[in-house]
């Protein structure tokens, strides 16, 4: 029990005691403490057991570089560092040795925030505050980020500044291209409380970034350098000044630079018995004021003893093997070490800035600062080797008397030693990246903050090379670990991906529809009645369309408005068939190919005026088709005078399908001549329908007499309800996407994305008649490649099992007559009311020539024989579409 | 009891490889000491007795995609040609520790692919059925069966894209990527292959239409055959010869978490929401995201991709919510228009190419080296890589794994 609370001092509030538990022990601290400072104040030496060797470990540092003191915070067991967790009353934490327990589920959403700033200052120490003041004085939007938990009061000039945002407890975790800073803000609140936005993730696009990020102290590598009580000197100073905690009673300071001297004096002044300053240098630097403490210059600590905590320190001259046999043994419970400092510049490395060893600074720094970035304060001093940081004489490895290296710890969290590095070198490894992976040094949750440079120093020593020859391994976002829920943000459930519903959605809900996800859309899948199975509902809906009249919400179809003098030429190029000759008021089915000749999308195009076309796309393909058309228009044909507009959401549509659809339409639009002669197939009319201005297409995806009626989307539900009301006595039946799939499959109509998968040509689908021979279109150039004209390509066929009740699962492989492999697959498979049996569509190698023969499908490990038939099983003569 | 010897732990190997200086000439120069280059060198020596081989590496061996993938091994590809080569690869994986006498930490813990829509269900069932037809183990699991197999998965119908089922390949799993690279390097080195790191190929030596060697940052090296295995950089090397390869390079991001007590003992992939995840033996979650749409050789991607992937991951696995992300990174995937590789001769004499593995490179490592070595040694493609020749982009005989497999990893 070595640490203790001073009677005075620190930034803690001694009037507010706080109680917490650590591994079930009830301990006291003060408001303003961290768990780490309170543990030290309570004399807790051992905070964890090491991951591989089970050695006792204590607190080493005061900040995010702490490698040992990981804790799980009750009740959720969130993993944190003891140096980061502010003490609050009732806090309960557990020590973590090695792997953390799986934390509890925490569904609290975080907020994601976007911000633009002229200047972002990272770090609110003295240099950061000055930089922020300067930036505010210069005008503009300024953001100051401070990762710490208890930044001091803001100076005058910042408190009331306009356009200034101060974010304490906010760690900049990454810098991305073009100065985008991502920062994690931990907001106040009781851990575990289900409050809104306990965390925010800031995305700040900055014109300029100022890094006032300070520096991280390095330990020294010597035998048994991992005992509790061996701490970074600067951190010992932080505990003293900030928390009024002395980390021991009898201390030795071991340093390779001047910066630890002030810590030695401060410890002495606070009442700690500082026995000696062991300085690796023969001549300490100009700022090395020992204040009367004995200085052993040109000496090193070669080892330590102790049981659970530190008991004594073994001191030998740095050079002179003769004296190694009898080291000076000094009893101490605190060894404050300083091997040097590394500037905290990892944010720059995230975006590719190269860190190089700078001998004058004794560390890796940047010589080329990226544009619109400035480094200031301690980080700049260390980077440049200025002041106390110019006094470093690096000692990378203090040899043990017996020559062993296996208790020279380099990475405390990973329990990796200099011996591990030597094994890597012996194995033939020369690259620091290999050594990192072999030893796991630097892969802990501190990303090697206190171990990275020492690893390279030891490696250079073992290889007999210099650090200039060895680059640091790559640093990665995030700078400190972030919970996944913070990165995931509020984008859960319906916010994960927008839910799109049609204007008619409410009517489907009221009708008890089941819905399926089609892209972002919720589409009515089927409308089972009370006590009716899904399959029975689909059969009933299909029957209604074939025998009476059905209505379907087709609002989700993609719709693209094409306008301009060159609209006809444009549409000719993007579809395989010709449209420029299409008469105004007429529609035509169209096929689009990718550049490789494979089917990409299908739909209809309708000419509304000479320079105006209305294109429909598949529901799932709407965005991709618009992207595709824009890409061609913008990059290949900028000369075409054509504009494209997505009007998918502008129009709501209802298909009225079935033998009784004409009668129903006539009731709704009494002014419209609905006769087959006056309103022929594949034409469009503008007419009022139940007082709603509508565009009525005579078009069919079921093979029956059918219309698609479109109105402005806000009339959608009125349209649906009007149709339903007008057709009540005709038993008008809403049908869903499943019935639509069955009906179109009975007619052999393909669905892009179901019968096609990016490997299927128009000819494979029997649609080669749609390939114009008299004009160019996208994909034409690929069609004469030899493989695309082979007779054994997979072609669309109908497939009938012997048993009319057997449903062959979609996706089933079609098998070759012998051997391994596939000859095709079942793309669609349904029960048909009209056919009174099950049927399927499939793609089969050389399928068209095999019509009339048999093929086996693989169903649950069995070969199921199927008749190969024409893909059009219903009304092959198209006798029903005119009613 | 099986007489199988415990394979060597790389940490106990006295020397993994030498650090040789380049010789003036080799029978074969392999460009790129990633998994495929190293396995190629190994099988050249082992299967064909060609040991006068150099593997040239501009950085450190295994430091490209080999060292930054998410270590998934599986063979459940859709098309017969892909299934054949990946299944051959999986069989090589299953004996790799004995073959190399090296512990590659292969864990056949099963690979699950999730379906979130009726379209997914159809396509994944199609793949399962095709796998059966190709003699590859595959199962379809209904949501309740999935839940029994992966207890931490959320099968609630309330989530935005509910789990409607999934496929399982029990023989799939993970291996330790570094150990695989080191194992092949060690075995090749022992047979006399020179692995030369920090040696970048800058140009080619040629005699008319025949390649005679390479120019490197460490001088010219003559070669009987030159075999490119430099992933996305293969296309920039081929550019020097005026050969334009149909390769696009994109960042593909991944991340690891802190070390957590084990709670996930299988590999889960979801192409629809772009997430795949496993838990490594040390305890960290290893997760992969979707591909960045832009082309890049910088080994970093957009943070937005990471954020969206984690939103999806938490939806599927609420227990991840408090687990912390430790490190993110990106590899650069080299993708052909049909998402399948190119392995074979280029239209210049004595020059071969192996590239375009996209997201499938790691799991293909053993088979890729095997068939590439065969192709180099005999001048003819092995039957398994015959479908993966460059001329398929002229003939149209593509092996398109985009469609059903999506961004399959």
Coordinates of C-alpha atoms in Angstrom, one line a residue, chain A residues 112-387:
Chain A
X112 CA -24.1 11.9 -35.0
X113 CA -23.4 15.5 -35.6
X114 CA -22.0 17.3 -38.6
X115 CA -20.2 20.7 -38.3
X116 CA -18.1 23.0 -40.4
X117 CA -15.4 25.1 -38.9
X118 CA -12.7 27.5 -40.0
X119 CA -10.4 26.2 -37.3
X120 CA -10.5 23.1 -35.1
X121 CA -8.0 23.1 -32.2
X122 CA -7.3 19.7 -30.8
X123 CA -6.3 19.9 -27.1
X124 CA -7.2 22.5 -24.5
X125 CA -3.9 22.8 -22.7
X126 CA -2.2 26.1 -22.5
X127 CA -1.1 26.0 -26.2
X128 CA -4.5 24.9 -27.3
X129 CA -6.3 27.7 -25.4
X130 CA -3.9 30.2 -26.9
X131 CA -4.5 28.9 -30.4
X132 CA -8.3 29.0 -29.8
X133 CA -8.0 32.6 -28.6
X134 CA -6.0 33.6 -31.6
X135 CA -8.5 31.9 -34.0
X136 CA -11.5 33.5 -32.3
X137 CA -9.7 36.9 -32.5
X138 CA -9.1 36.4 -36.2
X139 CA -12.9 35.7 -36.7
X140 CA -14.6 32.6 -38.0
X141 CA -16.0 29.4 -36.6
X142 CA -13.8 27.8 -34.1
X143 CA -14.1 24.4 -32.3
X144 CA -11.9 23.4 -29.4
X145 CA -11.7 19.7 -28.6
X146 CA -10.4 18.5 -25.2
X147 CA -10.3 14.8 -24.5
X148 CA -9.8 15.3 -20.8
X149 CA -12.5 15.0 -18.2
X150 CA -11.8 18.2 -16.2
X151 CA -10.5 21.0 -18.4
X152 CA -10.0 24.1 -16.4
X153 CA -12.2 27.2 -16.8
X154 CA -12.0 28.9 -20.2
X155 CA -10.0 32.1 -20.3
X156 CA -11.6 35.5 -21.0
X157 CA -12.4 36.0 -24.6
X158 CA -13.5 32.5 -25.1
X159 CA -16.3 32.2 -22.6
X160 CA -18.7 34.4 -24.5
X161 CA -17.2 34.2 -28.0
X162 CA -19.7 33.8 -30.8
X163 CA -19.2 31.0 -33.3
X164 CA -17.0 29.2 -30.8
X165 CA -17.7 25.6 -29.6
X166 CA -15.9 24.1 -26.7
X167 CA -16.2 20.4 -26.4
X168 CA -14.7 18.9 -23.3
X169 CA -14.5 15.1 -22.8
X170 CA -14.2 14.9 -26.6
X171 CA -11.5 12.9 -28.1
X172 CA -10.5 13.5 -31.7
X173 CA -10.3 9.9 -32.9
X174 CA -9.4 10.4 -36.5
X175 CA -8.3 12.9 -39.1
X176 CA -9.5 12.0 -42.6
X177 CA -8.8 13.5 -46.0
X178 CA -9.4 17.2 -46.5
X179 CA -9.2 17.9 -42.7
X180 CA -12.3 16.1 -41.6
X181 CA -11.9 15.4 -37.8
X182 CA -14.1 12.8 -36.2
X183 CA -14.4 13.2 -32.5
X184 CA -16.2 11.2 -29.8
X185 CA -17.9 13.3 -27.1
X186 CA -18.7 11.6 -23.8
X187 CA -21.5 13.6 -22.4
X188 CA -22.3 13.9 -18.7
X189 CA -24.7 11.5 -17.1
X190 CA -24.8 8.5 -14.9
X191 CA -23.3 5.5 -16.6
X192 CA -26.1 3.1 -17.5
X193 CA -28.8 5.7 -17.4
X194 CA -31.0 5.5 -20.5
X195 CA -30.7 9.1 -21.4
X196 CA -30.8 10.5 -24.9
X197 CA -27.4 11.0 -26.5
X198 CA -25.0 10.0 -23.8
X199 CA -22.5 10.1 -26.6
X200 CA -22.0 12.2 -29.7
X201 CA -19.9 11.5 -32.7
X202 CA -18.8 14.7 -34.3
X203 CA -17.8 15.0 -37.9
X204 CA -16.1 18.3 -38.4
X205 CA -14.9 19.6 -41.7
X206 CA -12.2 22.2 -40.9
X207 CA -10.4 24.6 -43.1
X208 CA -7.5 24.5 -40.6
X209 CA -6.5 22.1 -37.9
X210 CA -4.3 23.1 -35.0
X211 CA -2.8 20.1 -33.1
X212 CA -2.1 21.1 -29.5
X213 CA -2.1 17.4 -28.6
X214 CA 1.0 17.3 -26.3
X215 CA 3.3 14.4 -26.0
X216 CA 3.3 10.9 -24.5
X217 CA 6.1 9.8 -22.2
X218 CA 8.0 6.6 -22.9
X219 CA 9.0 4.1 -20.3
X220 CA 12.5 2.6 -20.1
X221 CA 13.2 -1.0 -20.9
X222 CA 15.1 -2.9 -18.2
X223 CA 14.7 -6.1 -16.3
X224 CA 11.5 -6.4 -14.2
X225 CA 10.3 -3.0 -15.4
X226 CA 6.7 -4.0 -15.1
X227 CA 6.2 -4.1 -11.3
X228 CA 3.4 -2.1 -9.7
X229 CA 5.0 1.1 -8.5
X230 CA 7.0 1.7 -11.7
X231 CA 5.2 4.7 -13.4
X232 CA 5.8 7.3 -16.0
X233 CA 7.4 10.3 -14.3
X234 CA 5.2 12.9 -16.0
X235 CA 2.1 10.9 -14.9
X236 CA 3.4 10.8 -11.3
X237 CA 3.6 14.6 -11.6
X238 CA 0.0 14.7 -12.9
X239 CA -1.3 12.7 -10.0
X240 CA 0.5 15.0 -7.6
X241 CA -0.6 18.3 -9.1
X242 CA -4.1 17.5 -10.3
X243 CA -5.4 15.0 -7.8
X244 CA -3.2 15.6 -4.7
X245 CA -2.0 12.0 -4.8
X246 CA 1.5 10.9 -4.1
X247 CA 2.1 7.6 -5.9
X248 CA 4.6 6.3 -3.2
X249 CA 6.5 7.2 -0.1
X250 CA 10.0 6.4 -1.1
X251 CA 10.9 7.1 -4.7
X252 CA 13.6 6.8 -7.2
X253 CA 13.5 8.7 -10.4
X254 CA 15.1 7.1 -13.5
X255 CA 15.4 9.3 -16.5
X256 CA 17.2 9.9 -19.8
X257 CA 16.2 13.6 -20.1
X258 CA 15.7 16.7 -18.0
X259 CA 11.9 16.6 -17.8
X260 CA 11.7 14.2 -14.8
X261 CA 13.8 16.5 -12.6
X262 CA 10.8 18.8 -11.8
X263 CA 8.8 15.7 -10.9
X264 CA 11.5 14.7 -8.5
X265 CA 11.6 18.1 -6.8
X266 CA 7.8 18.2 -6.6
X267 CA 7.6 14.8 -5.0
X268 CA 10.3 15.8 -2.5
X269 CA 8.3 19.0 -1.8
X270 CA 5.1 17.0 -1.2
X271 CA 6.8 14.9 1.4
X272 CA 7.9 11.9 -0.6
X273 CA 11.4 10.7 0.2
X274 CA 13.1 10.9 -3.2
X275 CA 16.2 8.8 -2.7
X276 CA 18.0 9.4 -6.0
X277 CA 17.7 10.6 -9.5
X278 CA 19.3 7.9 -11.7
X279 CA 20.2 9.7 -15.0
X280 CA 21.4 7.7 -17.9
X281 CA 23.4 10.7 -19.0
X282 CA 26.9 11.5 -17.8
X283 CA 26.1 15.2 -18.1
X284 CA 22.5 16.0 -17.4
X285 CA 21.0 18.9 -19.4
X286 CA 20.8 22.6 -18.5
X287 CA 17.3 22.3 -17.0
X288 CA 18.2 19.4 -14.8
X289 CA 17.7 21.0 -11.4
X290 CA 17.8 18.3 -8.8
X291 CA 17.0 20.6 -5.9
X292 CA 19.4 18.9 -3.6
X293 CA 18.3 15.3 -4.5
X294 CA 21.2 13.0 -5.1
X295 CA 21.9 12.5 -8.8
X296 CA 23.5 9.3 -10.0
X297 CA 24.5 10.5 -13.5
X298 CA 25.7 8.0 -16.0
X299 CA 23.8 5.3 -14.2
X300 CA 20.9 3.1 -15.1
X301 CA 18.3 1.0 -13.2
X302 CA 19.2 -2.6 -14.2
X303 CA 16.5 -4.4 -12.3
X304 CA 14.0 -4.3 -9.6
X305 CA 12.8 -6.6 -6.8
X306 CA 9.5 -7.0 -5.2
X307 CA 6.7 -9.4 -4.5
X308 CA 3.3 -7.8 -5.5
X309 CA 4.6 -4.2 -5.6
X310 CA 8.0 -2.6 -6.0
X311 CA 10.5 -3.2 -3.1
X312 CA 13.8 -2.2 -4.4
X313 CA 15.7 -0.8 -7.3
X314 CA 19.1 -2.1 -8.6
X315 CA 21.3 0.7 -9.9
X316 CA 24.5 0.2 -11.9
X317 CA 26.8 2.5 -13.9
X318 CA 25.6 2.7 -17.5
X319 CA 29.0 1.6 -18.8
X320 CA 31.4 -0.7 -16.9
X321 CA 30.5 -4.3 -16.7
X322 CA 32.8 -4.9 -13.7
X323 CA 30.3 -3.2 -11.4
X324 CA 27.4 -5.1 -12.6
X325 CA 28.0 -7.9 -10.1
X326 CA 27.3 -5.6 -7.2
X327 CA 24.6 -3.1 -8.0
X328 CA 23.6 -0.5 -5.6
X329 CA 20.3 -1.7 -4.1
X330 CA 17.9 1.1 -3.1
X331 CA 14.6 0.4 -1.3
X332 CA 11.7 2.2 -2.9
X333 CA 8.0 1.7 -3.5
X334 CA 7.9 4.2 -6.5
X335 CA 10.1 4.3 -9.5
X336 CA 9.3 7.2 -11.8
X337 CA 10.8 6.7 -15.2
X338 CA 11.2 8.9 -18.3
X339 CA 12.7 7.4 -21.4
X340 CA 11.8 10.4 -23.5
X341 CA 8.7 11.8 -25.1
X342 CA 6.8 11.1 -28.3
X343 CA 4.8 13.9 -29.9
X344 CA 1.1 13.0 -30.1
X345 CA 0.8 13.3 -33.9
X346 CA -1.0 10.1 -34.8
X347 CA -3.9 12.0 -36.2
X348 CA -1.6 13.1 -39.0
X349 CA -0.5 9.5 -39.6
X350 CA -4.2 8.5 -40.1
X351 CA -4.2 10.3 -43.4
X352 CA -0.8 9.1 -44.6
X353 CA 1.7 11.6 -43.1
X354 CA 5.0 9.9 -42.7
X355 CA 6.6 9.8 -39.3
X356 CA 10.4 9.7 -39.3
X357 CA 13.0 9.4 -36.7
X358 CA 14.5 12.7 -35.7
X359 CA 17.8 12.2 -33.9
X360 CA 17.7 15.7 -32.4
X361 CA 14.4 15.0 -30.8
X362 CA 15.0 11.3 -30.0
X363 CA 11.7 10.4 -31.4
X364 CA 9.5 10.0 -34.5
X365 CA 8.1 13.2 -35.7
X366 CA 6.9 14.8 -38.9
X367 CA 9.2 16.9 -41.0
X368 CA 6.5 17.7 -43.6
X369 CA 3.3 19.0 -41.9
X370 CA 0.3 18.5 -44.2
X371 CA -1.2 21.7 -45.7
X372 CA -3.7 23.5 -43.5
X373 CA -2.4 21.8 -40.3
X374 CA -0.4 23.4 -37.6
X375 CA 1.3 21.9 -34.6
X376 CA 1.8 23.9 -31.5
X377 CA 2.8 23.6 -27.9
X378 CA 4.4 20.5 -26.4
X379 CA 3.8 18.4 -29.5
X380 CA 5.7 21.0 -31.5
X381 CA 8.5 21.2 -29.0
X382 CA 8.9 17.5 -28.8
X383 CA 8.6 17.2 -32.6
X384 CA 11.4 19.7 -33.0
X385 CA 13.5 18.6 -30.0
X386 CA 13.2 22.0 -28.4
X387 CA 13.8 22.9 -24.7

